[in-house]
């Protein structure tokens, strides 16, 4: 019997939802790989739920363990940080490969405080910063992905508690323990590249890919490039199986 196709679990970033992965889900469907884009608590279809680290990590674990066969886990931004902690846990979960996008940062200290202050300022606006958020997306994203980040709704209420919770992740030890094929993908101008050099030292066997002229929203700003990274990861796992 032929080996089962690699399944892909996709974990979104803060404020957005599973809809941000539309271009990747379409690519994976055409390729013949089962794809599952999850909504984290407090986001998307689960907007009314409270965000906690435990519930978020359980969401990832439930999705991974619901699959028969090898799993490629892919996370962006907050989803990438959570997924990094998940794949680097002890004992190691049943994941064959990992792509962490826009997440080579340690969410703590002055950087996290500044991010929370900015998020709080947006939430204090009459429309909770929606006009500004949409304007930024209009300027930076191509038409084919522009609506994907917001089509599942914006999780404004969950933002601060999610950001505060991320400080509890023990990412340095998690990154060091990752023993599966791993790709960290950053946009050239991504603000979460702050600890990329540290990640390179902690994970010398991982591949680090930097997409030129790209910001934090690498999956939507350069969907064809990111899909090429998916192709690279899937081909690697398929060759090894």
PDB file of C-alpha atoms in Angstrom:
ATOM      1  CA  UNK A   1       0.000   0.000   0.000  1.00  0.00           C
ATOM      2  CA  UNK A   2       1.219   3.526  -0.743  1.00  0.00           C
ATOM      3  CA  UNK A   3       2.214   5.672   2.216  1.00  0.00           C
ATOM      4  CA  UNK A   4      -0.524   8.051   3.380  1.00  0.00           C
ATOM      5  CA  UNK A   5      -0.207  11.640   2.198  1.00  0.00           C
ATOM      6  CA  UNK A   6       1.323  14.093   4.643  1.00  0.00           C
ATOM      7  CA  UNK A   7      -1.434  16.033   6.394  1.00  0.00           C
ATOM      8  CA  UNK A   8      -0.920  19.693   7.216  1.00  0.00           C
ATOM      9  CA  UNK A   9      -2.204  21.452  10.350  1.00  0.00           C
ATOM     10  CA  UNK A  10      -2.199  25.262  10.099  1.00  0.00           C
ATOM     11  CA  UNK A  11      -2.270  27.551  13.158  1.00  0.00           C
ATOM     12  CA  UNK A  12      -3.122  31.237  12.694  1.00  0.00           C
ATOM     13  CA  UNK A  13      -1.710  34.355  14.330  1.00  0.00           C
ATOM     14  CA  UNK A  14      -3.189  36.797  16.806  1.00  0.00           C
ATOM     15  CA  UNK A  15      -6.447  38.670  15.992  1.00  0.00           C
ATOM     16  CA  UNK A  16      -7.029  36.706  12.781  1.00  0.00           C
ATOM     17  CA  UNK A  17      -8.417  33.176  12.287  1.00  0.00           C
ATOM     18  CA  UNK A  18      -8.219  30.021  10.199  1.00  0.00           C
ATOM     19  CA  UNK A  19      -9.332  32.060   7.169  1.00  0.00           C
ATOM     20  CA  UNK A  20      -5.853  33.579   6.852  1.00  0.00           C
ATOM     21  CA  UNK A  21      -4.678  30.246   5.382  1.00  0.00           C
ATOM     22  CA  UNK A  22      -7.114  30.189   2.422  1.00  0.00           C
ATOM     23  CA  UNK A  23      -4.361  30.418  -0.227  1.00  0.00           C
ATOM     24  CA  UNK A  24      -2.364  27.653   1.458  1.00  0.00           C
ATOM     25  CA  UNK A  25      -5.396  25.376   1.911  1.00  0.00           C
ATOM     26  CA  UNK A  26      -6.212  25.764  -1.787  1.00  0.00           C
ATOM     27  CA  UNK A  27      -2.605  24.915  -2.720  1.00  0.00           C
ATOM     28  CA  UNK A  28      -2.545  21.860  -0.456  1.00  0.00           C
ATOM     29  CA  UNK A  29      -5.907  20.642  -1.745  1.00  0.00           C
ATOM     30  CA  UNK A  30      -4.648  20.832  -5.328  1.00  0.00           C
ATOM     31  CA  UNK A  31      -1.519  18.950  -4.269  1.00  0.00           C
ATOM     32  CA  UNK A  32      -3.528  16.201  -2.602  1.00  0.00           C
ATOM     33  CA  UNK A  33      -2.540  16.860   1.011  1.00  0.00           C
ATOM     34  CA  UNK A  34      -5.267  16.967   3.671  1.00  0.00           C
ATOM     35  CA  UNK A  35      -5.219  20.403   5.320  1.00  0.00           C
ATOM     36  CA  UNK A  36      -6.753  21.471   8.629  1.00  0.00           C
ATOM     37  CA  UNK A  37      -6.712  25.162   9.570  1.00  0.00           C
ATOM     38  CA  UNK A  38      -7.755  25.484  13.209  1.00  0.00           C
ATOM     39  CA  UNK A  39      -9.311  28.360  15.111  1.00  0.00           C
ATOM     40  CA  UNK A  40      -7.646  29.074  18.448  1.00  0.00           C
ATOM     41  CA  UNK A  41      -9.825  29.953  21.465  1.00  0.00           C
ATOM     42  CA  UNK A  42     -11.046  33.543  21.374  1.00  0.00           C
ATOM     43  CA  UNK A  43     -10.617  33.712  17.587  1.00  0.00           C
ATOM     44  CA  UNK A  44     -12.709  33.055  14.486  1.00  0.00           C
ATOM     45  CA  UNK A  45     -15.544  30.598  15.096  1.00  0.00           C
ATOM     46  CA  UNK A  46     -14.484  30.455  18.774  1.00  0.00           C
ATOM     47  CA  UNK A  47     -14.572  34.201  19.380  1.00  0.00           C
ATOM     48  CA  UNK A  48     -16.745  33.887  22.507  1.00  0.00           C
ATOM     49  CA  UNK A  49     -14.306  31.516  24.222  1.00  0.00           C
ATOM     50  CA  UNK A  50     -11.620  32.645  26.638  1.00  0.00           C
ATOM     51  CA  UNK A  51      -8.051  32.418  25.365  1.00  0.00           C
ATOM     52  CA  UNK A  52      -5.702  30.389  27.543  1.00  0.00           C
ATOM     53  CA  UNK A  53      -2.363  28.790  26.727  1.00  0.00           C
ATOM     54  CA  UNK A  54      -3.682  25.411  27.831  1.00  0.00           C
ATOM     55  CA  UNK A  55      -6.706  25.597  25.530  1.00  0.00           C
ATOM     56  CA  UNK A  56      -4.617  26.868  22.611  1.00  0.00           C
ATOM     57  CA  UNK A  57      -2.033  24.092  22.928  1.00  0.00           C
ATOM     58  CA  UNK A  58      -4.821  21.536  23.359  1.00  0.00           C
ATOM     59  CA  UNK A  59      -6.369  22.780  20.103  1.00  0.00           C
ATOM     60  CA  UNK A  60      -3.104  22.118  18.275  1.00  0.00           C
ATOM     61  CA  UNK A  61      -2.661  18.719  19.926  1.00  0.00           C
ATOM     62  CA  UNK A  62      -6.230  17.636  19.135  1.00  0.00           C
ATOM     63  CA  UNK A  63      -5.763  18.565  15.472  1.00  0.00           C
ATOM     64  CA  UNK A  64      -2.417  16.757  15.203  1.00  0.00           C
ATOM     65  CA  UNK A  65      -3.699  13.594  16.886  1.00  0.00           C
ATOM     66  CA  UNK A  66      -6.876  13.506  14.787  1.00  0.00           C
ATOM     67  CA  UNK A  67      -4.787  12.708  11.712  1.00  0.00           C
ATOM     68  CA  UNK A  68      -3.740   9.282  10.479  1.00  0.00           C
ATOM     69  CA  UNK A  69      -0.237   9.373   9.061  1.00  0.00           C
ATOM     70  CA  UNK A  70       2.542  11.978   9.105  1.00  0.00           C
ATOM     71  CA  UNK A  71       1.772  15.600  10.029  1.00  0.00           C
ATOM     72  CA  UNK A  72       3.433  18.834   8.950  1.00  0.00           C
ATOM     73  CA  UNK A  73       2.619  21.528  11.518  1.00  0.00           C
ATOM     74  CA  UNK A  74       2.633  25.130  10.269  1.00  0.00           C
ATOM     75  CA  UNK A  75       2.175  28.189  12.484  1.00  0.00           C
ATOM     76  CA  UNK A  76       2.281  31.932  11.855  1.00  0.00           C
ATOM     77  CA  UNK A  77       3.149  34.626  14.412  1.00  0.00           C
ATOM     78  CA  UNK A  78       1.381  33.727  17.681  1.00  0.00           C
ATOM     79  CA  UNK A  79       0.449  30.402  16.097  1.00  0.00           C
ATOM     80  CA  UNK A  80       4.112  29.890  15.272  1.00  0.00           C
ATOM     81  CA  UNK A  81       5.185  30.618  18.843  1.00  0.00           C
ATOM     82  CA  UNK A  82       2.585  28.198  20.215  1.00  0.00           C
ATOM     83  CA  UNK A  83       3.550  25.557  17.658  1.00  0.00           C
ATOM     84  CA  UNK A  84       7.246  25.990  18.493  1.00  0.00           C
ATOM     85  CA  UNK A  85       6.475  25.321  22.156  1.00  0.00           C
ATOM     86  CA  UNK A  86       4.329  22.346  21.137  1.00  0.00           C
ATOM     87  CA  UNK A  87       6.844  20.583  18.876  1.00  0.00           C
ATOM     88  CA  UNK A  88       9.634  21.223  21.391  1.00  0.00           C
ATOM     89  CA  UNK A  89       7.724  19.722  24.310  1.00  0.00           C
ATOM     90  CA  UNK A  90       8.733  16.634  26.264  1.00  0.00           C
ATOM     91  CA  UNK A  91       7.754  14.015  25.285  1.00  0.00           C
ATOM     92  CA  UNK A  92       7.795  15.035  21.622  1.00  0.00           C
ATOM     93  CA  UNK A  93       4.363  15.078  19.939  1.00  0.00           C
ATOM     94  CA  UNK A  94       3.598  13.040  16.778  1.00  0.00           C
ATOM     95  CA  UNK A  95       4.709  15.691  14.277  1.00  0.00           C
ATOM     96  CA  UNK A  96       6.927  14.832  11.299  1.00  0.00           C
ATOM     97  CA  UNK A  97       7.934  18.372  10.300  1.00  0.00           C
ATOM     98  CA  UNK A  98       7.437  21.986  11.356  1.00  0.00           C
ATOM     99  CA  UNK A  99       7.277  25.372   9.631  1.00  0.00           C
ATOM    100  CA  UNK A 100       7.362  28.412  11.911  1.00  0.00           C
ATOM    101  CA  UNK A 101       6.531  31.634  10.083  1.00  0.00           C
ATOM    102  CA  UNK A 102       7.205  35.105  11.509  1.00  0.00           C
ATOM    103  CA  UNK A 103       7.893  33.767  14.976  1.00  0.00           C
ATOM    104  CA  UNK A 104      11.629  33.894  15.782  1.00  0.00           C
ATOM    105  CA  UNK A 105      11.064  36.022  18.869  1.00  0.00           C
ATOM    106  CA  UNK A 106      10.897  35.625  22.632  1.00  0.00           C
ATOM    107  CA  UNK A 107       7.605  37.269  23.722  1.00  0.00           C
ATOM    108  CA  UNK A 108       8.749  39.011  26.855  1.00  0.00           C
ATOM    109  CA  UNK A 109      10.304  42.199  28.201  1.00  0.00           C
ATOM    110  CA  UNK A 110      10.207  45.583  26.525  1.00  0.00           C
ATOM    111  CA  UNK A 111       9.221  44.209  23.121  1.00  0.00           C
ATOM    112  CA  UNK A 112       6.123  42.490  24.468  1.00  0.00           C
ATOM    113  CA  UNK A 113       5.225  45.533  26.549  1.00  0.00           C
ATOM    114  CA  UNK A 114       5.460  47.803  23.508  1.00  0.00           C
ATOM    115  CA  UNK A 115       3.289  45.424  21.468  1.00  0.00           C
ATOM    116  CA  UNK A 116       0.654  45.367  24.225  1.00  0.00           C
ATOM    117  CA  UNK A 117       0.670  49.169  24.452  1.00  0.00           C
ATOM    118  CA  UNK A 118       0.150  49.424  20.690  1.00  0.00           C
ATOM    119  CA  UNK A 119      -2.636  46.844  20.789  1.00  0.00           C
ATOM    120  CA  UNK A 120      -4.264  48.714  23.648  1.00  0.00           C
ATOM    121  CA  UNK A 121      -4.106  51.995  21.727  1.00  0.00           C
ATOM    122  CA  UNK A 122      -5.823  50.367  18.734  1.00  0.00           C
ATOM    123  CA  UNK A 123      -8.512  48.863  20.950  1.00  0.00           C
ATOM    124  CA  UNK A 124      -9.146  52.302  22.481  1.00  0.00           C
ATOM    125  CA  UNK A 125     -10.105  53.765  19.105  1.00  0.00           C
ATOM    126  CA  UNK A 126     -13.845  54.128  18.384  1.00  0.00           C
ATOM    127  CA  UNK A 127     -13.746  51.259  15.872  1.00  0.00           C
ATOM    128  CA  UNK A 128     -11.039  49.366  17.832  1.00  0.00           C
ATOM    129  CA  UNK A 129      -8.574  50.132  15.058  1.00  0.00           C
ATOM    130  CA  UNK A 130     -10.448  48.255  12.334  1.00  0.00           C
ATOM    131  CA  UNK A 131     -10.198  51.072   9.784  1.00  0.00           C
ATOM    132  CA  UNK A 132      -6.439  51.345  10.317  1.00  0.00           C
ATOM    133  CA  UNK A 133      -5.961  47.567  10.201  1.00  0.00           C
ATOM    134  CA  UNK A 134      -7.868  47.317   6.938  1.00  0.00           C
ATOM    135  CA  UNK A 135      -5.957  50.229   5.473  1.00  0.00           C
ATOM    136  CA  UNK A 136      -2.616  48.539   6.276  1.00  0.00           C
ATOM    137  CA  UNK A 137      -3.823  45.321   4.642  1.00  0.00           C
ATOM    138  CA  UNK A 138      -4.998  47.248   1.579  1.00  0.00           C
ATOM    139  CA  UNK A 139      -1.541  48.765   1.194  1.00  0.00           C
ATOM    140  CA  UNK A 140       0.580  45.682   1.884  1.00  0.00           C
ATOM    141  CA  UNK A 141      -1.330  42.627   0.635  1.00  0.00           C
ATOM    142  CA  UNK A 142      -2.149  41.558  -2.927  1.00  0.00           C
ATOM    143  CA  UNK A 143      -5.842  41.550  -3.910  1.00  0.00           C
ATOM    144  CA  UNK A 144      -6.089  37.758  -3.897  1.00  0.00           C
ATOM    145  CA  UNK A 145      -5.294  37.450  -0.164  1.00  0.00           C
ATOM    146  CA  UNK A 146      -6.375  40.859   1.140  1.00  0.00           C
ATOM    147  CA  UNK A 147      -9.697  39.716   2.599  1.00  0.00           C
ATOM    148  CA  UNK A 148      -8.429  36.488   4.141  1.00  0.00           C
ATOM    149  CA  UNK A 149      -7.066  37.939   7.379  1.00  0.00           C
ATOM    150  CA  UNK A 150     -10.358  39.548   8.359  1.00  0.00           C
ATOM    151  CA  UNK A 151     -12.994  37.315   6.831  1.00  0.00           C
ATOM    152  CA  UNK A 152     -13.241  35.263  10.020  1.00  0.00           C
ATOM    153  CA  UNK A 153     -13.479  38.387  12.175  1.00  0.00           C
ATOM    154  CA  UNK A 154     -10.891  40.208  14.272  1.00  0.00           C
ATOM    155  CA  UNK A 155     -10.337  38.910  17.810  1.00  0.00           C
ATOM    156  CA  UNK A 156      -9.885  42.281  19.502  1.00  0.00           C
ATOM    157  CA  UNK A 157     -11.139  41.105  22.901  1.00  0.00           C
ATOM    158  CA  UNK A 158      -8.662  38.219  23.097  1.00  0.00           C
ATOM    159  CA  UNK A 159      -5.633  40.220  22.031  1.00  0.00           C
ATOM    160  CA  UNK A 160      -4.218  41.453  25.329  1.00  0.00           C
ATOM    161  CA  UNK A 161      -4.782  38.262  27.305  1.00  0.00           C
ATOM    162  CA  UNK A 162      -3.213  36.255  24.470  1.00  0.00           C
ATOM    163  CA  UNK A 163      -0.165  38.524  24.344  1.00  0.00           C
ATOM    164  CA  UNK A 164       0.231  38.403  28.117  1.00  0.00           C
ATOM    165  CA  UNK A 165      -0.076  34.605  28.122  1.00  0.00           C
ATOM    166  CA  UNK A 166       2.703  34.112  25.556  1.00  0.00           C
ATOM    167  CA  UNK A 167       5.320  35.294  28.068  1.00  0.00           C
ATOM    168  CA  UNK A 168       4.894  31.984  29.904  1.00  0.00           C
ATOM    169  CA  UNK A 169       6.153  29.937  26.940  1.00  0.00           C
ATOM    170  CA  UNK A 170       9.611  28.425  27.514  1.00  0.00           C
ATOM    171  CA  UNK A 171      10.698  28.848  23.924  1.00  0.00           C
ATOM    172  CA  UNK A 172      14.479  28.707  24.295  1.00  0.00           C
ATOM    173  CA  UNK A 173      14.405  25.190  25.708  1.00  0.00           C
ATOM    174  CA  UNK A 174      11.680  24.169  23.246  1.00  0.00           C
ATOM    175  CA  UNK A 175      13.640  25.345  20.198  1.00  0.00           C
ATOM    176  CA  UNK A 176      16.742  23.533  21.417  1.00  0.00           C
ATOM    177  CA  UNK A 177      14.784  20.254  21.769  1.00  0.00           C
ATOM    178  CA  UNK A 178      13.204  20.255  18.286  1.00  0.00           C
ATOM    179  CA  UNK A 179      14.580  17.204  16.484  1.00  0.00           C
ATOM    180  CA  UNK A 180      12.340  17.034  13.390  1.00  0.00           C
ATOM    181  CA  UNK A 181      12.855  18.759  10.018  1.00  0.00           C
ATOM    182  CA  UNK A 182      12.155  22.441  10.696  1.00  0.00           C
ATOM    183  CA  UNK A 183      11.922  25.605   8.635  1.00  0.00           C
ATOM    184  CA  UNK A 184      11.725  29.102  10.138  1.00  0.00           C
ATOM    185  CA  UNK A 185      10.426  31.657   7.613  1.00  0.00           C
ATOM    186  CA  UNK A 186      10.646  35.428   8.098  1.00  0.00           C
ATOM    187  CA  UNK A 187       9.934  38.451   5.986  1.00  0.00           C
ATOM    188  CA  UNK A 188      12.942  40.711   5.561  1.00  0.00           C
ATOM    189  CA  UNK A 189      11.198  43.520   7.470  1.00  0.00           C
ATOM    190  CA  UNK A 190       9.408  41.350  10.038  1.00  0.00           C
ATOM    191  CA  UNK A 191       9.349  42.888  13.505  1.00  0.00           C
ATOM    192  CA  UNK A 192       9.427  39.393  15.056  1.00  0.00           C
ATOM    193  CA  UNK A 193      12.931  38.661  13.752  1.00  0.00           C
ATOM    194  CA  UNK A 194      14.226  40.082  17.031  1.00  0.00           C
ATOM    195  CA  UNK A 195      15.754  36.814  18.260  1.00  0.00           C
ATOM    196  CA  UNK A 196      16.485  35.158  14.916  1.00  0.00           C
ATOM    197  CA  UNK A 197      20.203  34.901  15.693  1.00  0.00           C
ATOM    198  CA  UNK A 198      19.421  33.144  18.985  1.00  0.00           C
ATOM    199  CA  UNK A 199      17.074  30.716  17.213  1.00  0.00           C
ATOM    200  CA  UNK A 200      19.831  29.939  14.705  1.00  0.00           C
ATOM    201  CA  UNK A 201      22.184  29.042  17.549  1.00  0.00           C
ATOM    202  CA  UNK A 202      19.562  26.976  19.364  1.00  0.00           C
ATOM    203  CA  UNK A 203      18.418  25.103  16.231  1.00  0.00           C
ATOM    204  CA  UNK A 204      21.516  24.659  14.042  1.00  0.00           C
ATOM    205  CA  UNK A 205      19.847  21.896  11.991  1.00  0.00           C
ATOM    206  CA  UNK A 206      16.793  24.003  11.104  1.00  0.00           C
ATOM    207  CA  UNK A 207      16.583  25.920   7.840  1.00  0.00           C
ATOM    208  CA  UNK A 208      16.091  29.695   8.080  1.00  0.00           C
ATOM    209  CA  UNK A 209      14.483  31.365   5.080  1.00  0.00           C
ATOM    210  CA  UNK A 210      14.191  35.154   4.708  1.00  0.00           C
ATOM    211  CA  UNK A 211      11.781  36.483   2.087  1.00  0.00           C
ATOM    212  CA  UNK A 212      13.018  39.794   0.594  1.00  0.00           C
ATOM    213  CA  UNK A 213      10.865  42.940   0.660  1.00  0.00           C
ATOM    214  CA  UNK A 214       8.309  41.280   2.918  1.00  0.00           C
ATOM    215  CA  UNK A 215       6.860  42.197   6.303  1.00  0.00           C
ATOM    216  CA  UNK A 216       5.315  40.147   9.107  1.00  0.00           C
ATOM    217  CA  UNK A 217       2.404  38.893   6.982  1.00  0.00           C
ATOM    218  CA  UNK A 218       4.606  36.671   4.828  1.00  0.00           C
ATOM    219  CA  UNK A 219       1.957  33.994   4.180  1.00  0.00           C
ATOM    220  CA  UNK A 220      -0.443  36.487   2.600  1.00  0.00           C
ATOM    221  CA  UNK A 221       1.987  39.051   1.234  1.00  0.00           C
ATOM    222  CA  UNK A 222       3.933  36.395  -0.709  1.00  0.00           C
ATOM    223  CA  UNK A 223       1.521  33.431  -0.955  1.00  0.00           C
ATOM    224  CA  UNK A 224       3.318  31.791  -3.886  1.00  0.00           C
ATOM    225  CA  UNK A 225       6.646  31.989  -2.052  1.00  0.00           C
ATOM    226  CA  UNK A 226       5.156  30.549   1.114  1.00  0.00           C
ATOM    227  CA  UNK A 227       3.478  27.786  -0.858  1.00  0.00           C
ATOM    228  CA  UNK A 228       6.912  26.988  -2.292  1.00  0.00           C
ATOM    229  CA  UNK A 229       8.154  26.543   1.289  1.00  0.00           C
ATOM    230  CA  UNK A 230       5.257  24.163   1.891  1.00  0.00           C
ATOM    231  CA  UNK A 231       6.298  22.272  -1.229  1.00  0.00           C
ATOM    232  CA  UNK A 232       9.883  22.074   0.040  1.00  0.00           C
ATOM    233  CA  UNK A 233       8.789  20.752   3.424  1.00  0.00           C
ATOM    234  CA  UNK A 234       6.347  18.237   1.984  1.00  0.00           C
ATOM    235  CA  UNK A 235       8.874  16.961  -0.557  1.00  0.00           C
ATOM    236  CA  UNK A 236      11.414  16.538   2.235  1.00  0.00           C
ATOM    237  CA  UNK A 237       9.000  14.543   4.394  1.00  0.00           C
ATOM    238  CA  UNK A 238       7.795  12.463   1.460  1.00  0.00           C
ATOM    239  CA  UNK A 239      11.359  11.572   0.499  1.00  0.00           C
ATOM    240  CA  UNK A 240      12.113  10.487   4.056  1.00  0.00           C
ATOM    241  CA  UNK A 241       9.024   8.277   4.383  1.00  0.00           C
TER     242      UNK A 241
END
